[in-house]
Each structure stands twice: as structure tokens, then as C-alpha cells.
Coordinates of C-alpha atoms in Angstrom, one line a residue:
X9 CA 0.0 0.0 0.0
X10 CA 2.9 2.4 0.6
X11 CA 3.6 2.2 -3.1
X12 CA 0.1 3.6 -3.8
X13 CA 0.7 6.8 -1.8
X14 CA 1.1 9.6 -4.4
X15 CA 3.4 12.5 -4.0
X16 CA 3.1 16.0 -5.4
X17 CA 4.2 19.6 -4.9
X18 CA 1.4 22.0 -4.1
X19 CA 2.0 25.8 -4.0
X20 CA 0.6 27.4 -0.9
X21 CA 1.2 31.0 0.2
X22 CA 4.1 31.2 -2.3
X23 CA 5.9 28.1 -1.1
X24 CA 6.0 24.6 -2.7
X25 CA 4.8 22.0 -0.2
X26 CA 5.4 18.3 -0.4
X27 CA 2.0 16.5 -0.2
X28 CA 1.4 12.8 0.1
X29 CA -2.0 11.3 -0.4
X30 CA -3.9 8.1 -0.9
X31 CA -7.6 7.3 -1.3
X32 CA -10.3 8.9 -3.3
X33 CA -13.2 9.3 -0.8
X34 CA -15.3 12.5 -0.8
X35 CA -14.3 13.2 2.8
X36 CA -10.7 14.4 3.4
X37 CA -8.5 13.7 6.4
X38 CA -5.5 15.9 6.7
X39 CA -2.7 14.7 9.0
X40 CA -0.4 17.2 10.7
X41 CA 3.0 16.0 11.8
X42 CA 5.2 16.9 14.9
X43 CA 8.9 16.9 15.5
X44 CA 11.2 15.1 14.6
X45 CA 8.7 13.9 12.0
X46 CA 7.5 14.5 8.5
X47 CA 4.5 13.2 6.4
X48 CA 5.9 9.7 6.7
X49 CA 5.0 9.5 10.4
X50 CA 1.4 9.0 9.3
X51 CA 2.0 6.2 6.9
X52 CA -0.1 3.6 8.9
X53 CA -3.0 6.0 9.5
X54 CA -3.1 7.2 5.9
X55 CA -3.5 3.7 4.6
X56 CA -6.1 2.9 7.2
X57 CA -8.1 6.0 6.4
X58 CA -7.9 5.3 2.7
X59 CA -9.1 1.7 3.2
X60 CA -12.0 3.1 5.3
X61 CA -13.1 5.3 2.3
X62 CA -11.4 8.6 3.1
X63 CA -9.0 10.7 1.1
X64 CA -6.0 10.7 3.3
X65 CA -3.5 13.6 3.0
X66 CA -0.3 14.2 4.9
X67 CA 2.2 17.0 4.0
X68 CA 5.5 18.3 5.2
X69 CA 5.0 21.7 6.9
X70 CA 6.9 24.6 5.4
X71 CA 10.6 24.2 6.4
X72 CA 10.3 20.5 7.0
X73 CA 11.2 17.5 4.8
X74 CA 10.7 18.2 1.1
X75 CA 8.7 21.4 1.5
X76 CA 10.3 24.8 0.8
X77 CA 11.5 27.1 3.6
X78 CA 10.1 30.6 4.0
X79 CA 12.6 33.4 3.4
X80 CA 12.9 34.4 7.0
X81 CA 12.2 31.3 9.3
X82 CA 13.1 33.2 12.4
X83 CA 10.0 35.4 12.0
X84 CA 7.6 32.5 11.7
X85 CA 5.1 31.4 14.4
X86 CA 2.6 28.6 14.9
X87 CA 0.0 30.8 13.4
X88 CA 1.7 30.8 10.0
X89 CA 0.8 27.0 9.9
X90 CA -2.9 27.8 10.4
X91 CA -2.8 29.9 7.2
X92 CA -0.8 27.1 5.6
X93 CA -3.5 24.5 6.5
X94 CA -6.3 26.6 5.1
X95 CA -4.2 27.5 2.1
X96 CA -3.6 23.8 1.4
X97 CA -7.3 23.0 1.6
X98 CA -8.0 25.8 -0.8
X99 CA -5.3 24.6 -3.2
X100 CA -6.7 21.1 -3.1
X101 CA -10.3 22.3 -3.5
X102 CA -11.3 20.9 -0.2
X103 CA -14.2 22.7 1.4
X104 CA -14.0 21.0 4.8
X105 CA -11.7 18.4 6.2
X106 CA -11.0 16.3 9.3
X107 CA -7.7 17.4 10.9
X108 CA -5.5 14.9 12.8
X109 CA -2.5 16.5 14.6
X110 CA 0.3 14.9 16.7
X111 CA 2.8 16.6 19.0
X112 CA 3.1 20.3 17.9
X113 CA 0.9 19.6 14.9
X114 CA -2.0 19.5 17.3
X115 CA -1.6 23.2 18.1
X116 CA -2.3 24.6 14.5
X117 CA -4.9 21.8 14.1
X118 CA -6.9 23.2 17.1
X119 CA -6.2 26.8 16.1
X120 CA -7.5 26.2 12.6
X121 CA -10.7 24.6 14.0
X122 CA -11.1 27.6 16.4
X123 CA -10.6 30.3 13.8
X124 CA -12.0 28.6 10.7
X125 CA -14.7 26.2 12.1
X126 CA -16.4 26.1 8.7
X127 CA -13.3 24.4 7.2
X128 CA -12.9 21.7 9.9
X129 CA -15.4 18.8 10.4
X130 CA -13.7 17.5 13.5
X131 CA -10.2 17.5 15.0
X132 CA -8.2 14.6 16.5
X133 CA -5.0 15.1 18.4
X134 CA -2.4 12.7 19.8
X135 CA -0.4 13.5 22.9
X136 CA -1.2 17.2 23.0
X137 CA -4.4 18.7 24.3
X138 CA -5.6 22.1 23.3
X139 CA -2.9 24.7 24.0
X140 CA -2.8 28.3 23.1
X141 CA 0.7 29.6 22.2
X142 CA 1.9 32.3 24.5
X143 CA 4.0 32.8 27.6
X144 CA 2.1 30.2 29.6
X145 CA 1.8 27.5 26.9
X146 CA 4.5 25.4 28.7
X147 CA 5.5 26.1 32.3
X148 CA 9.2 26.0 31.6
X149 CA 10.0 27.7 34.9
X150 CA 8.5 24.8 36.9
X151 CA 11.1 22.4 35.4
X152 CA 14.9 22.3 35.8
X153 CA 16.8 24.6 33.4
X154 CA 18.0 21.5 31.5
X155 CA 14.4 20.9 30.2
X156 CA 14.7 20.2 26.5
X157 CA 12.3 22.9 25.4
X158 CA 14.1 25.5 27.5
X159 CA 17.4 24.3 25.9
X160 CA 16.1 24.3 22.4
X161 CA 14.5 27.8 22.8
X162 CA 18.0 29.3 23.4
X163 CA 19.3 30.5 20.0
X164 CA 22.3 28.5 18.8
X165 CA 22.3 25.9 21.6
X166 CA 20.5 23.1 19.8
X167 CA 22.3 23.9 16.6
X168 CA 25.6 23.3 18.4
X169 CA 24.3 20.2 20.2
X170 CA 22.9 18.6 17.0
X171 CA 25.9 19.7 14.9
X172 CA 28.2 17.3 16.8
X173 CA 26.4 14.4 15.1
X174 CA 25.2 13.2 11.7
X175 CA 21.5 14.0 11.1
X176 CA 20.7 10.3 11.3
X177 CA 22.1 10.1 14.8
X178 CA 20.1 13.2 15.9
X179 CA 16.9 11.6 14.7
X180 CA 17.8 8.3 16.3
X181 CA 18.6 10.0 19.6
X182 CA 15.4 12.0 19.8
X183 CA 13.1 9.2 18.7
X184 CA 14.7 6.9 21.4
X185 CA 14.7 9.5 24.2
X186 CA 11.2 10.8 23.4
X187 CA 9.8 7.3 23.4
X188 CA 10.4 7.1 27.2
X189 CA 8.0 8.3 29.9
X190 CA 10.5 10.6 31.5
X191 CA 10.6 14.3 30.5
X192 CA 14.0 14.8 28.7
X193 CA 16.1 17.0 31.1
X194 CA 19.8 17.5 30.8
X195 CA 22.2 18.2 33.7
X196 CA 24.1 21.5 33.9
X197 CA 27.1 19.9 32.2
X198 CA 25.1 18.1 29.5
X199 CA 23.3 18.8 26.3
X200 CA 20.1 17.0 25.3
X201 CA 22.0 14.7 22.9
X202 CA 24.2 13.6 25.8
X203 CA 21.2 11.9 27.4
X204 CA 21.2 9.2 24.7
X205 CA 23.0 6.0 25.6
X206 CA 24.6 4.6 22.3
X207 CA 23.9 1.1 23.5
X208 CA 20.1 1.7 23.5
X209 CA 18.4 0.0 20.5
X210 CA 15.8 1.6 18.4
X211 CA 12.2 1.1 19.7
X212 CA 10.9 -2.2 18.3
X213 CA 8.3 -0.5 16.2
X214 CA 10.8 1.8 14.5
X215 CA 13.0 0.2 11.9
X216 CA 16.3 1.1 10.4
X217 CA 14.4 1.8 7.2
X218 CA 12.1 4.2 9.0
X219 CA 15.1 6.0 10.5
X220 CA 16.8 6.2 7.1
X221 CA 13.6 7.8 5.7
X222 CA 13.4 10.4 8.4
X223 CA 17.1 11.1 8.2
X224 CA 17.1 11.6 4.4
X225 CA 14.4 14.3 4.7
X226 CA 16.0 16.1 7.6
X227 CA 19.3 16.0 5.8
X228 CA 17.6 18.1 3.1
X229 CA 15.7 20.5 5.4
X230 CA 18.0 20.8 8.4
X231 CA 16.6 21.8 11.8
X232 CA 16.5 25.6 11.3
X233 CA 12.7 25.9 10.8
X234 CA 11.9 23.1 13.3
X235 CA 13.7 24.9 16.1
X236 CA 11.7 28.1 15.3
X237 CA 8.4 26.4 14.9
X238 CA 7.5 25.0 17.3
X239 CA 10.1 25.7 20.0
X240 CA 11.2 29.3 19.7
X241 CA 7.8 30.6 18.7
X242 CA 5.9 28.6 21.3
X243 CA 5.7 31.6 23.7
X244 CA 4.6 34.1 21.0
X245 CA 1.0 35.3 21.6
X246 CA -1.4 34.6 18.8
X247 CA -3.4 37.7 19.4
X248 CA -6.5 35.6 20.0
X249 CA -8.7 35.7 23.1
X250 CA -11.6 33.6 24.3
X251 CA -10.6 30.8 22.0
X252 CA -13.1 28.0 21.8
X253 CA -13.0 24.9 19.6
X254 CA -16.6 24.1 18.9
X255 CA -16.2 21.2 16.4
X256 CA -16.2 17.6 17.7
X257 CA -12.7 16.6 19.0
X258 CA -10.9 13.5 20.2
X259 CA -7.7 13.4 22.2
X260 CA -5.7 10.2 22.2
X261 CA -3.3 10.2 25.1
X262 CA -0.7 7.6 25.8
X263 CA -0.2 7.2 29.5
X264 CA 3.5 6.6 29.0
X265 CA 3.9 9.7 26.9
X266 CA 6.4 12.0 28.7
X267 CA 4.2 15.1 27.8
X268 CA 1.6 13.9 30.4
X269 CA 4.4 14.6 33.0
X270 CA 4.7 18.3 32.1
X271 CA 3.7 20.4 35.1
X272 CA 0.0 20.6 35.4
X273 CA -0.6 18.7 32.2
X274 CA -2.2 15.5 33.6
X275 CA -4.5 17.5 35.8
X276 CA -5.5 19.8 32.9
X277 CA -6.6 16.8 31.0
X278 CA -8.1 14.5 33.7
X279 CA -9.9 17.2 35.6
X280 CA -11.7 18.2 32.4
X281 CA -10.3 21.7 32.5
X282 CA -9.4 21.3 28.8
X283 CA -13.1 21.1 28.0
X284 CA -13.4 24.8 28.9
X285 CA -11.7 25.3 25.5
X286 CA -12.9 22.2 23.7
X287 CA -16.4 21.5 25.0
X288 CA -17.2 18.6 22.6
X289 CA -14.1 16.6 23.5
X290 CA -13.7 12.9 23.9
X291 CA -10.6 11.7 25.7
X292 CA -9.2 8.1 25.3
X293 CA -6.2 6.9 27.2
X294 CA -3.9 4.1 26.0
X295 CA -2.1 2.7 29.0
X296 CA 1.0 1.5 27.2
X297 CA 1.1 4.4 24.7
X298 CA 4.2 6.4 24.3
X299 CA 4.7 9.8 22.6
X300 CA 4.8 8.0 19.3
X301 CA 1.7 5.9 20.0
X302 CA 0.5 6.1 16.3
X303 CA 3.7 4.3 15.2
X304 CA 4.0 2.2 18.3
X305 CA 0.5 0.7 18.3
X306 CA -0.9 1.7 14.8
X307 CA -3.7 -0.8 14.7
X308 CA -5.2 0.6 18.0
X309 CA -4.8 4.2 17.0
X310 CA -6.2 3.5 13.5
X311 CA -9.2 1.9 15.0
X312 CA -9.9 4.8 17.3
X313 CA -9.4 7.4 14.5
X314 CA -11.7 5.5 12.1
X315 CA -14.4 4.9 14.7
X316 CA -14.4 8.6 15.6
X317 CA -14.5 9.7 12.0
X318 CA -17.4 7.3 11.3
X319 CA -19.5 8.9 14.1
X320 CA -19.3 12.4 12.5
X321 CA -22.1 13.4 10.3
X322 CA -20.8 15.8 7.7

């Protein structure tokens, strides 16, 4: 089925984006990747959605993978990706779509649903609940100063850290470290890459072929845009207030995902506080699920996504 995924370049907001798609259903599902990912992270879900009768689309965000970089990446914010998502729907003549976002891809997914509800039939996110970019998006100050987001927000620091290794090693290290349930935090005399033990094998669900695919695409794009969006723009205000996501939503949360251990995160989700922003939200926990639950246990995640999509009347 991977061979049936078609690839094209689609111009959106003056940039050529790499778009992968499969399926010819009248209802479109657009998948939004996180870091250190590209369209390929959704390979299992794209095929499942196509088999269920949907048109499945995954693309590389601007500055990622095979998509073009904007002229000034350091001026970009998460909100630029909202315009990109809507622009892609326009370019593909899609009036309304289901959005599925993972990791930081969840944030523009929710924002698009909030600002352009007529374009979004429903939104599904994995690992990240609704979060509004701004100074309080992640409570960095409640974690040690070696917290990976704090480190990567510091201009030049991640570039120097990553630059000591081949791109393939950086992707291997991040995938392996971020598959654990512990929040990645470096000691004062360490960088984030130093947390990786070279004796640690790849996760069993992540093959050398998968690693090579990711590495080849990050070798092309580098990490410049990825460090800006999401990390260095995470604290930039969107200018929005009283944001509500009124479309139906599903949050799939792995209970071994390190994100659930961010300060206040588990309480925000389990207490139902998140429903103040996303009233029509269903939350499903996967006890053994890691940060990469969609690659780790694809059959389960595919089932949850398809069941949710089938319940929506569009």
C-alpha cells in the first residue's frame, strides 16, 4: 500500500509544499506531523483512512522535509501554519476536512478549528491537548533549566548540540529519548543529545528503514525551521482571546507519553479543564502508549481514529 501513496508539490502562500495522499473518498482527512517527523510518520494512519473510504493527505509543513523554507524562518510562528493548512485546503479544492494532529501539529490543528470552524469537520489530536501559544503555553519555569524545550529555545544551543552528530544520529537519539515516559532534562554539564546511551536499541516499532527515511528528509531540510516552529515561537502570543474549539474533538493520550508529566498537564486533561476550551471533547487513554503511539501501536490508533470519523455526520 505504501507504493500507492502519491506525492506531489502544491504551492501554498508562495511556497511549494510536499504533499502525500492516498484514497479517493469524498471526505478528506489531513494529517499534521510533529517533531522530529514529516509526512511519513502518518503512513499507517493514511493507509487505514484510505481503506475506510477517506481521502488521506499528509504533508510536510513549510521548512520540513521536502517542503520549501520561508525566506525568514526566524520570523515564523505557529499561526503561520494555520494559514498554511487553510491554504492547502484551498489549493486542493477541499471545502471541509477532518484534521489529525500529533505533537506540535495538534496546536495549529486546534487553532484552525477555532478560527476557521467552517473548514474543519472535526479534530483529532495525539499526545497534546488544546494549548494556546503564549508565555504560559508550557510552564518552563517549573522544570529544571535543562528541560529540553528551554534548551532548544535558546538561540544556537540546539544547533551546536545537534551539529556534533550526523543528522541520522540526531533523529535516532530524539526518537529513542522521546519514546520514554521521563521528560528529557539535561544536567548542567550536559546537552540533550548527551542523554542518549549509544547502547540503546531503536524502539521495536521503529525500523532502520524508518530511521533512514526520516534522516534523508531532515538532511535536506535541516533543523532551522523546526527549532523556530514549534520551539522558539511557542511563547509568542497569537493575538486571539476567548478561543473555543466548537467542532467535535478526540484526544488520544498515551499514559507513558512524557508530555503527560509536564507540570499541570495531567490535571488539565483528567480534571476536564481542557473542556473549557474544547467543549465537545472525547478523551481516550492508551495505558502503554508512548509519545509516538501512532507508530508504536498503529492498529489501535487507526481503530480509534476511524471509529471517531465514522461517528461524525458531515
